[in-house]
Short mmCIF file of C-alpha atoms in Angstrom, two decimals:
data_model
loop_
_atom_site.label_atom_id
_atom_site.label_comp_id
_atom_site.label_asym_id
_atom_site.label_seq_id
_atom_site.Cartn_x
_atom_site.Cartn_y
_atom_site.Cartn_z
CA MET A 905 -14.74 -9.07 -4.05
CA ARG A 906 -13.76 -5.64 -2.95
CA ALA A 907 -12.66 -2.70 -5.34
CA LEU A 908 -8.86 -3.02 -6.06
CA THR A 909 -8.84 0.64 -7.62
CA THR A 910 -7.06 3.11 -5.60
CA PRO A 911 -4.62 1.36 -3.69
CA PHE A 912 -2.36 4.12 -2.65
CA ARG A 913 -5.24 6.45 -1.13
CA ALA A 914 -6.73 4.15 0.20
CA GLY A 915 -3.36 2.79 1.51
CA LEU A 916 -2.36 6.38 2.76
CA SER A 917 -5.87 7.00 4.14
CA ALA A 918 -5.36 4.01 6.36
CA ALA A 919 -2.03 4.78 7.05
CA ALA A 920 -2.96 8.25 8.55
CA ALA A 921 -5.38 6.32 10.40
CA VAL A 922 -3.32 3.66 12.00
CA VAL A 923 -1.21 6.57 13.07
CA LEU A 924 -3.80 8.70 14.40
CA LEU A 925 -5.17 5.98 16.35
CA ALA A 926 -2.18 4.94 17.77
CA ALA A 927 -1.57 8.29 18.91
CA CYS A 928 -4.81 8.10 20.92
CA GLY A 929 -3.63 4.97 22.56
CA SER A 930 -5.85 2.77 20.41
CA ASP A 931 -3.74 -0.20 19.44
CA ASP A 932 -6.64 -2.71 19.63
CA GLU A 933 -8.53 -1.08 17.03
CA GLN A 934 -6.35 -0.58 14.13
CA PRO A 935 -7.55 -0.02 10.61
CA ASP A 936 -6.61 -2.27 7.61
CA ALA A 937 -2.87 -1.34 7.87
CA ALA A 938 -2.26 -3.89 5.30
CA SER A 939 -3.39 -1.20 2.93
CA THR A 940 -0.58 0.75 3.98
CA ALA A 941 2.26 -1.07 2.62
CA THR A 942 4.78 -0.13 -0.29
CA SER A 943 6.80 -2.45 -2.22
CA SER A 944 9.69 -2.30 -4.57
CA SER A 945 8.72 -5.11 -6.74
CA SER A 946 11.56 -6.66 -9.29
CA ALA A 947 11.53 -5.21 -12.93
CA SER A 948 11.80 -8.64 -14.32
CA SER A 949 8.25 -8.93 -15.39
CA PRO A 950 7.69 -10.67 -18.51
CA ALA A 951 6.82 -8.56 -21.77
CA THR A 952 3.45 -9.86 -22.16
CA THR A 953 1.43 -11.13 -19.56
CA SER A 954 -1.32 -13.59 -20.06
CA ASP A 955 -4.85 -13.01 -18.95
CA GLU A 956 -4.10 -15.99 -16.26
CA GLU A 957 -1.41 -14.02 -14.94
CA VAL A 958 -2.96 -10.51 -14.43
CA GLN A 959 -5.83 -12.17 -12.91
CA ALA A 960 -3.29 -13.76 -10.68
CA PHE A 961 -1.80 -10.86 -9.96
CA CYS A 962 -4.97 -8.66 -9.42
CA THR A 963 -6.16 -11.37 -7.01
CA GLU A 964 -2.91 -11.42 -5.06
CA ALA A 965 -2.66 -7.49 -5.18
CA GLU A 966 -6.17 -7.55 -3.38
CA THR A 967 -5.47 -9.60 -0.73
CA VAL A 968 -1.93 -8.03 0.01
CA LEU A 969 -3.95 -4.28 0.25
CA THR A 970 -7.30 -5.38 2.04
CA THR A 971 -6.06 -8.19 4.46
CA PRO A 972 -5.99 -6.63 7.75
CA PRO A 973 -2.87 -7.17 9.86
CA ASP A 974 -2.63 -9.67 12.69
CA ALA A 975 -3.91 -7.89 15.71
CA GLY A 976 -0.54 -8.91 18.06
CA LEU A 977 1.51 -6.90 15.63
CA THR A 978 3.04 -3.62 16.37
CA GLN A 979 2.05 -0.70 13.81
CA GLN A 980 5.62 -1.00 12.48
CA GLU A 981 5.47 -4.81 12.29
CA ALA A 982 2.19 -4.56 10.15
CA LEU A 983 3.75 -2.19 7.92
CA ASP A 984 6.89 -4.24 7.65
CA ARG A 985 5.05 -7.49 6.72
CA THR A 986 2.93 -5.65 3.83
CA ILE A 987 5.83 -4.09 2.42
CA ALA A 988 7.45 -7.52 2.23
CA ASP A 989 3.90 -8.94 0.51
CA LEU A 990 3.85 -6.25 -1.62
CA GLU A 991 7.67 -6.57 -2.85
CA GLU A 992 6.85 -10.65 -3.24
CA LEU A 993 4.34 -9.42 -5.91
CA ASP A 994 5.75 -9.46 -9.65
CA PRO A 995 3.13 -7.10 -11.52
CA PRO A 996 2.75 -7.01 -15.17
CA ALA A 997 5.51 -4.87 -16.85
CA GLU A 998 2.99 -2.44 -18.15
CA ILE A 999 2.38 -1.45 -14.28
CA SER A 1000 6.03 -2.45 -13.25
CA ALA A 1001 7.38 1.16 -12.61
CA ASP A 1002 3.89 2.21 -11.01
CA TRP A 1003 3.87 -0.54 -8.62
CA ASP A 1004 7.38 0.47 -7.72
CA VAL A 1005 5.93 3.67 -6.63
CA LEU A 1006 3.25 2.09 -4.47
CA VAL A 1007 6.12 0.02 -2.87
CA GLN A 1008 8.23 3.25 -2.07
CA THR A 1009 5.16 5.24 -1.08
CA PHE A 1010 4.42 2.48 1.40
CA VAL A 1011 8.47 2.32 2.69
CA GLY A 1012 7.81 6.23 3.07
CA VAL A 1013 4.89 5.88 5.34
CA ARG A 1014 6.95 3.43 7.53
CA GLU A 1015 9.97 5.71 7.63
CA ALA A 1016 7.51 8.62 8.19
CA VAL A 1017 6.14 6.92 11.40
CA ALA A 1018 9.44 5.90 12.91
CA ASP A 1019 10.74 7.25 15.79
CA VAL A 1020 8.00 9.84 15.99
CA ASP A 1021 6.28 10.48 18.87
CA LEU A 1022 2.66 10.00 18.00
CA THR A 1023 1.36 11.22 21.29
CA THR A 1024 2.14 14.78 20.42
CA PRO A 1025 0.24 17.37 18.15
CA GLU A 1026 3.76 18.16 16.96
CA GLY A 1027 4.45 14.01 16.25
CA GLN A 1028 1.09 13.94 14.38
CA ALA A 1029 1.56 16.82 12.37
CA SER A 1030 4.88 15.76 11.30
CA VAL A 1031 3.59 12.42 9.94
CA GLU A 1032 0.24 13.91 8.53
CA GLU A 1033 2.50 16.17 6.71
CA GLU A 1034 4.64 13.52 5.65
CA LEU A 1035 1.69 11.45 4.30
CA ALA A 1036 0.56 14.28 2.46
CA GLY A 1037 3.56 14.55 0.58
CA LEU A 1038 3.84 10.95 0.06
CA GLU A 1039 0.51 10.83 -1.72
CA ALA A 1040 0.83 14.05 -3.55
CA GLY A 1041 4.17 12.34 -5.01
CA ALA A 1042 2.41 9.32 -5.91
CA THR A 1043 -0.58 10.93 -7.73
CA ASP A 1044 0.42 9.95 -11.43
CA ALA A 1045 1.56 6.76 -10.61
CA GLN A 1046 -1.81 6.15 -8.96
CA THR A 1047 -3.55 7.55 -11.98
CA ARG A 1048 -1.98 5.07 -14.21
CA LEU A 1049 -2.17 1.94 -11.78
CA ASP A 1050 -5.97 2.87 -11.11
CA ALA A 1051 -6.69 3.19 -14.98
CA TRP A 1052 -4.76 -0.40 -15.66
CA LEU A 1053 -6.49 -2.35 -12.74
CA THR A 1054 -9.80 -0.93 -13.69
CA GLU A 1055 -9.49 -2.04 -17.23
CA ASN A 1056 -7.65 -5.51 -16.58
CA CYS A 1057 -9.15 -6.59 -13.14
CA ASP A 1058 -12.15 -8.52 -12.99
CA ASN A 1059 -12.26 -7.42 -8.97
CA ALA A 1060 -11.49 -3.64 -9.88
#
């Protein structure tokens, strides 16, 4: 199985690649835009999580974060779908807040590319700057999530 650690960094890197490829007019070869999603999962996670529930979450999260989008989707549609998929996941309570940061980071990616003309250097620079800010704002949550995933997920 693919490594599940560093979903923020991988997701934001993929988002940047999608944005830059879109700007170059290469809609046919989009990288893993699914990795660029964010979500605001519910905080209704149980106080304790069984090993089976943890592994189920790890498997589901890996699927969402590593599955390429359907080829027929636009960049915006791929981000929308990934965000919806991430929001459906119910993370263990101990990472729920950090998972919410992941989801909101992907929402930020979606907002950063919306209504921006990526065919211009100005549009590309604007999105790159926004993505850098999103990544910087998610660093602490990313570090905690990476540590939890490494410790708890068999596929990390």
